[in-house]
């Protein structure tokens, strides 16, 4: 019997813990999730939100991506903790570097995907991860990028100009009630990139609480256009439930300003 896919549902996949080695000598904690019984149709590399405010490879949208997309969409999901970042999987070496040293981190992830022959590599950045994507993600092996809640805080106009020149696809998912950059302003700021697509998401906020399914649908629509969306909300095969105790404890600071959801919002988050 089909079961509803909930926030902690873990669908079948081949999951491999990995270590990324940066050009400046650091070891980063990571994980690759692959479809269980087939080759992936595309690959996403997840660049997480600001680690000084709770961002990590397990930030909830990326956690759900790794739990679901290999099975539901045939998409490989590569996540890692940038320098100095902690999650349940462990702590990456180094210290947070305000988007400067993080160029070595994203380069190591792209190199891992390239040497592993992972297909159609896309970067998916969230908040701080969008700045890292814009600043350091223009690699020949990268097909394009999807930006979640881009604040355009660390990245500069020349980074947008470089993406414009590259011609590579760039999609920005911008919450209606974002804390930093809202849809109308985002359209103005990204206008310098002719191929950029800015998608305003009604009702959403910076942290995407309650909107993870919409985000995953939008990501899959760009990186694997042959996969039908919306993705299934139920699964009729084996399914596990992840232990979220350590994850929840780590995210208390990041979610401190988010109101406790009522029954309707909890249902949407599940």
Short mmCIF file of C-alpha atoms in Angstrom, two decimals:
data_model
loop_
_atom_site.label_atom_id
_atom_site.label_comp_id
_atom_site.label_asym_id
_atom_site.label_seq_id
_atom_site.Cartn_x
_atom_site.Cartn_y
_atom_site.Cartn_z
CA UNK A 1 0.00 0.00 0.00
CA UNK A 2 1.32 3.46 -0.89
CA UNK A 3 2.43 5.59 2.06
CA UNK A 4 2.55 9.36 2.30
CA UNK A 5 6.08 10.76 1.99
CA UNK A 6 6.73 12.78 5.13
CA UNK A 7 9.50 15.11 6.25
CA UNK A 8 11.69 12.29 7.61
CA UNK A 9 10.84 9.68 4.97
CA UNK A 10 13.94 8.09 3.45
CA UNK A 11 13.39 6.41 0.08
CA UNK A 12 15.74 3.76 -1.33
CA UNK A 13 19.09 4.93 -2.73
CA UNK A 14 22.76 4.03 -2.81
CA UNK A 15 24.23 6.37 -0.20
CA UNK A 16 27.97 6.81 0.16
CA UNK A 17 29.76 8.86 2.79
CA UNK A 18 32.63 10.69 1.14
CA UNK A 19 35.52 13.03 1.86
CA UNK A 20 36.25 15.95 -0.45
CA UNK A 21 39.85 17.16 -0.57
CA UNK A 22 40.34 20.84 -1.33
CA UNK A 23 43.25 22.40 -3.18
CA UNK A 24 44.25 24.23 0.01
CA UNK A 25 44.56 21.00 1.97
CA UNK A 26 41.27 20.56 3.82
CA UNK A 27 39.08 17.47 4.17
CA UNK A 28 35.35 18.11 3.88
CA UNK A 29 32.55 15.81 5.03
CA UNK A 30 30.06 14.83 2.33
CA UNK A 31 27.57 12.30 1.00
CA UNK A 32 26.52 11.11 -2.44
CA UNK A 33 23.04 9.64 -2.90
CA UNK A 34 22.47 7.73 -6.15
CA UNK A 35 19.43 5.94 -7.59
CA UNK A 36 19.32 2.42 -6.19
CA UNK A 37 18.88 0.43 -9.41
CA UNK A 38 19.74 2.71 -12.34
CA UNK A 39 22.17 5.35 -13.51
CA UNK A 40 21.31 8.94 -12.59
CA UNK A 41 19.79 11.18 -15.25
CA UNK A 42 21.32 14.32 -13.70
CA UNK A 43 23.31 15.46 -10.68
CA UNK A 44 22.86 18.28 -8.21
CA UNK A 45 25.59 19.60 -5.93
CA UNK A 46 24.05 21.29 -2.88
CA UNK A 47 25.65 24.45 -1.50
CA UNK A 48 24.16 25.06 1.92
CA UNK A 49 23.09 28.23 3.76
CA UNK A 50 25.30 30.29 6.06
CA UNK A 51 26.98 27.95 8.57
CA UNK A 52 27.25 30.70 11.19
CA UNK A 53 23.43 30.70 11.25
CA UNK A 54 22.85 26.94 11.25
CA UNK A 55 23.36 26.15 7.55
CA UNK A 56 24.82 22.72 6.75
CA UNK A 57 24.51 19.81 4.33
CA UNK A 58 21.46 18.64 6.32
CA UNK A 59 19.54 21.92 6.00
CA UNK A 60 16.03 20.65 5.47
CA UNK A 61 15.53 21.19 1.72
CA UNK A 62 18.83 19.47 0.92
CA UNK A 63 18.15 16.68 3.40
CA UNK A 64 14.83 16.01 1.69
CA UNK A 65 16.52 16.18 -1.73
CA UNK A 66 18.93 13.42 -0.72
CA UNK A 67 16.12 11.38 0.86
CA UNK A 68 13.79 11.59 -2.16
CA UNK A 69 15.26 12.64 -5.49
CA UNK A 70 17.33 9.52 -6.30
CA UNK A 71 14.16 7.39 -6.07
CA UNK A 72 11.53 9.82 -7.33
CA UNK A 73 13.49 11.55 -10.12
CA UNK A 74 16.63 9.50 -10.79
CA UNK A 75 18.74 12.50 -9.74
CA UNK A 76 22.06 12.07 -7.92
CA UNK A 77 22.45 14.36 -4.90
CA UNK A 78 25.90 15.40 -3.70
CA UNK A 79 25.94 17.29 -0.40
CA UNK A 80 28.88 18.50 1.66
CA UNK A 81 29.69 20.61 4.70
CA UNK A 82 31.75 23.61 3.66
CA UNK A 83 34.86 24.45 5.66
CA UNK A 84 34.29 24.55 9.40
CA UNK A 85 30.68 23.34 9.14
CA UNK A 86 29.17 20.67 11.41
CA UNK A 87 26.32 18.22 10.84
CA UNK A 88 25.39 14.75 12.07
CA UNK A 89 27.83 13.32 9.51
CA UNK A 90 30.77 15.18 11.02
CA UNK A 91 32.71 18.44 10.89
CA UNK A 92 34.65 19.63 7.88
CA UNK A 93 38.16 20.94 8.47
CA UNK A 94 38.97 24.64 8.33
CA UNK A 95 36.99 27.70 9.32
CA UNK A 96 34.24 29.76 7.70
CA UNK A 97 35.81 32.23 5.27
CA UNK A 98 32.98 34.57 4.18
CA UNK A 99 32.78 33.08 0.70
CA UNK A 100 36.50 33.43 -0.09
CA UNK A 101 38.09 30.09 0.81
CA UNK A 102 34.79 28.39 0.00
CA UNK A 103 35.85 28.58 -3.65
CA UNK A 104 38.08 25.60 -2.95
CA UNK A 105 35.17 23.71 -1.40
CA UNK A 106 32.84 23.99 -4.39
CA UNK A 107 35.74 23.22 -6.74
CA UNK A 108 36.44 20.00 -4.83
CA UNK A 109 32.78 18.97 -5.10
CA UNK A 110 32.69 19.65 -8.84
CA UNK A 111 35.94 17.75 -9.31
CA UNK A 112 34.51 14.78 -7.40
CA UNK A 113 31.45 14.75 -9.66
CA UNK A 114 33.62 15.02 -12.78
CA UNK A 115 35.99 12.21 -11.82
CA UNK A 116 33.00 10.10 -10.78
CA UNK A 117 31.44 10.51 -14.25
CA UNK A 118 28.26 11.92 -12.75
CA UNK A 119 26.02 13.27 -15.53
CA UNK A 120 24.62 16.76 -16.14
CA UNK A 121 26.01 18.49 -13.06
CA UNK A 122 23.99 21.43 -11.70
CA UNK A 123 24.69 23.56 -8.66
CA UNK A 124 21.80 24.22 -6.27
CA UNK A 125 22.69 26.95 -3.81
CA UNK A 126 20.59 28.14 -0.91
CA UNK A 127 21.03 31.60 0.68
CA UNK A 128 24.81 31.92 1.34
CA UNK A 129 25.21 28.95 -1.01
CA UNK A 130 23.77 31.06 -3.83
CA UNK A 131 26.54 33.61 -3.39
CA UNK A 132 29.15 30.83 -3.46
CA UNK A 133 27.48 29.52 -6.61
CA UNK A 134 27.54 32.88 -8.36
CA UNK A 135 31.08 33.70 -7.23
CA UNK A 136 32.79 30.36 -7.79
CA UNK A 137 30.45 28.02 -9.68
CA UNK A 138 31.26 28.86 -13.30
CA UNK A 139 33.13 25.68 -14.05
CA UNK A 140 33.18 24.00 -17.49
CA UNK A 141 31.69 20.85 -15.95
CA UNK A 142 28.66 22.71 -14.54
CA UNK A 143 25.58 22.85 -16.78
CA UNK A 144 23.74 25.54 -14.85
CA UNK A 145 22.49 26.59 -11.42
CA UNK A 146 19.35 26.95 -9.34
CA UNK A 147 19.41 29.57 -6.59
CA UNK A 148 17.13 29.29 -3.54
CA UNK A 149 16.50 32.56 -1.65
CA UNK A 150 19.45 34.46 -3.16
CA UNK A 151 20.41 37.42 -0.94
CA UNK A 152 23.10 38.71 -3.35
CA UNK A 153 25.08 39.65 -0.26
CA UNK A 154 28.60 38.42 -1.01
CA UNK A 155 28.40 38.17 -4.80
CA UNK A 156 29.08 41.28 -6.89
CA UNK A 157 27.77 42.64 -10.21
CA UNK A 158 30.78 41.22 -12.02
CA UNK A 159 29.77 37.72 -10.94
CA UNK A 160 26.34 38.18 -12.51
CA UNK A 161 28.00 39.59 -15.62
CA UNK A 162 30.18 36.48 -15.84
CA UNK A 163 27.11 34.25 -15.73
CA UNK A 164 25.50 36.40 -18.42
CA UNK A 165 28.53 35.95 -20.65
CA UNK A 166 28.60 32.20 -20.04
CA UNK A 167 25.04 31.76 -21.32
CA UNK A 168 24.52 28.96 -18.80
CA UNK A 169 20.97 28.61 -17.44
CA UNK A 170 20.35 30.29 -14.11
CA UNK A 171 17.09 30.05 -12.15
CA UNK A 172 16.37 31.98 -8.95
CA UNK A 173 13.52 30.82 -6.71
CA UNK A 174 12.63 33.88 -4.64
CA UNK A 175 10.17 33.73 -1.74
CA UNK A 176 7.41 36.33 -1.67
CA UNK A 177 8.29 37.15 1.96
CA UNK A 178 12.06 36.75 1.81
CA UNK A 179 14.08 38.55 4.49
CA UNK A 180 16.74 39.80 2.06
CA UNK A 181 15.64 39.91 -1.58
CA UNK A 182 12.05 39.73 -2.80
CA UNK A 183 10.79 38.90 -6.29
CA UNK A 184 10.45 42.37 -7.80
CA UNK A 185 13.90 43.48 -6.68
CA UNK A 186 15.34 40.13 -7.69
CA UNK A 187 14.03 40.61 -11.23
CA UNK A 188 15.77 43.98 -11.36
CA UNK A 189 19.06 42.65 -10.01
CA UNK A 190 19.10 39.59 -12.27
CA UNK A 191 18.10 41.56 -15.38
CA UNK A 192 21.80 41.79 -16.31
CA UNK A 193 21.71 38.03 -16.95
CA UNK A 194 19.50 37.65 -20.06
CA UNK A 195 19.01 33.92 -19.60
CA UNK A 196 18.17 34.22 -15.88
CA UNK A 197 14.72 33.03 -14.82
CA UNK A 198 13.35 34.55 -11.62
CA UNK A 199 10.46 32.61 -10.11
CA UNK A 200 8.56 34.32 -7.32
CA UNK A 201 7.03 31.82 -4.91
CA UNK A 202 3.81 33.09 -3.33
CA UNK A 203 3.59 32.81 0.43
CA UNK A 204 7.10 31.42 0.87
CA UNK A 205 9.80 32.66 3.26
CA UNK A 206 13.59 32.52 3.23
CA UNK A 207 13.83 29.16 5.01
CA UNK A 208 11.19 27.44 2.81
CA UNK A 209 9.45 25.89 5.83
CA UNK A 210 6.36 24.17 4.45
CA UNK A 211 7.49 24.67 0.84
CA UNK A 212 10.20 22.03 0.37
CA UNK A 213 8.07 19.99 -2.04
CA UNK A 214 7.53 23.01 -4.30
CA UNK A 215 11.28 23.71 -4.27
CA UNK A 216 12.17 20.13 -5.20
CA UNK A 217 9.63 20.15 -8.03
CA UNK A 218 11.11 23.38 -9.41
CA UNK A 219 14.67 22.04 -9.15
CA UNK A 220 13.83 18.78 -10.91
CA UNK A 221 11.98 20.64 -13.66
CA UNK A 222 15.25 22.44 -14.50
CA UNK A 223 17.89 19.77 -14.01
CA UNK A 224 15.92 16.76 -15.30
CA UNK A 225 13.20 18.12 -17.62
CA UNK A 226 12.29 14.60 -18.75
CA UNK A 227 10.96 13.80 -15.27
CA UNK A 228 7.29 14.59 -14.65
CA UNK A 229 6.50 17.09 -11.91
CA UNK A 230 5.01 17.52 -9.43
CA UNK A 231 6.87 14.58 -7.96
CA UNK A 232 4.83 11.84 -6.27
CA UNK A 233 3.77 12.59 -2.70
CA UNK A 234 3.31 8.89 -1.94
CA UNK A 235 5.59 5.86 -2.23
CA UNK A 236 4.54 2.23 -2.53
CA UNK A 237 7.96 0.67 -1.94
CA UNK A 238 10.24 0.27 1.10
CA UNK A 239 10.63 3.46 3.10
CA UNK A 240 12.53 4.26 6.29
CA UNK A 241 12.18 7.11 8.75
CA UNK A 242 15.25 9.18 9.66
CA UNK A 243 16.15 10.00 13.24
CA UNK A 244 15.80 13.77 13.43
CA UNK A 245 16.78 14.41 17.07
CA UNK A 246 20.33 15.67 16.41
CA UNK A 247 19.17 17.46 13.27
CA UNK A 248 16.42 19.29 15.16
CA UNK A 249 18.77 20.28 17.98
CA UNK A 250 21.29 21.71 15.54
CA UNK A 251 18.62 23.77 13.77
CA UNK A 252 17.16 25.50 16.83
CA UNK A 253 19.22 28.63 16.17
CA UNK A 254 18.45 28.72 12.46
CA UNK A 255 14.70 28.40 13.04
CA UNK A 256 14.46 30.54 16.18
CA UNK A 257 12.52 33.28 14.35
CA UNK A 258 10.11 30.93 12.57
CA UNK A 259 6.64 30.70 14.20
CA UNK A 260 5.54 27.25 15.30
CA UNK A 261 3.30 26.02 12.45
CA UNK A 262 -0.31 25.12 12.94
CA UNK A 263 -1.80 21.82 11.74
CA UNK A 264 -2.20 22.95 8.13
CA UNK A 265 1.41 24.10 7.82
CA UNK A 266 2.73 20.97 9.55
CA UNK A 267 0.82 18.91 7.01
CA UNK A 268 2.41 20.86 4.17
CA UNK A 269 5.89 20.40 5.68
CA UNK A 270 5.36 16.65 5.98
#
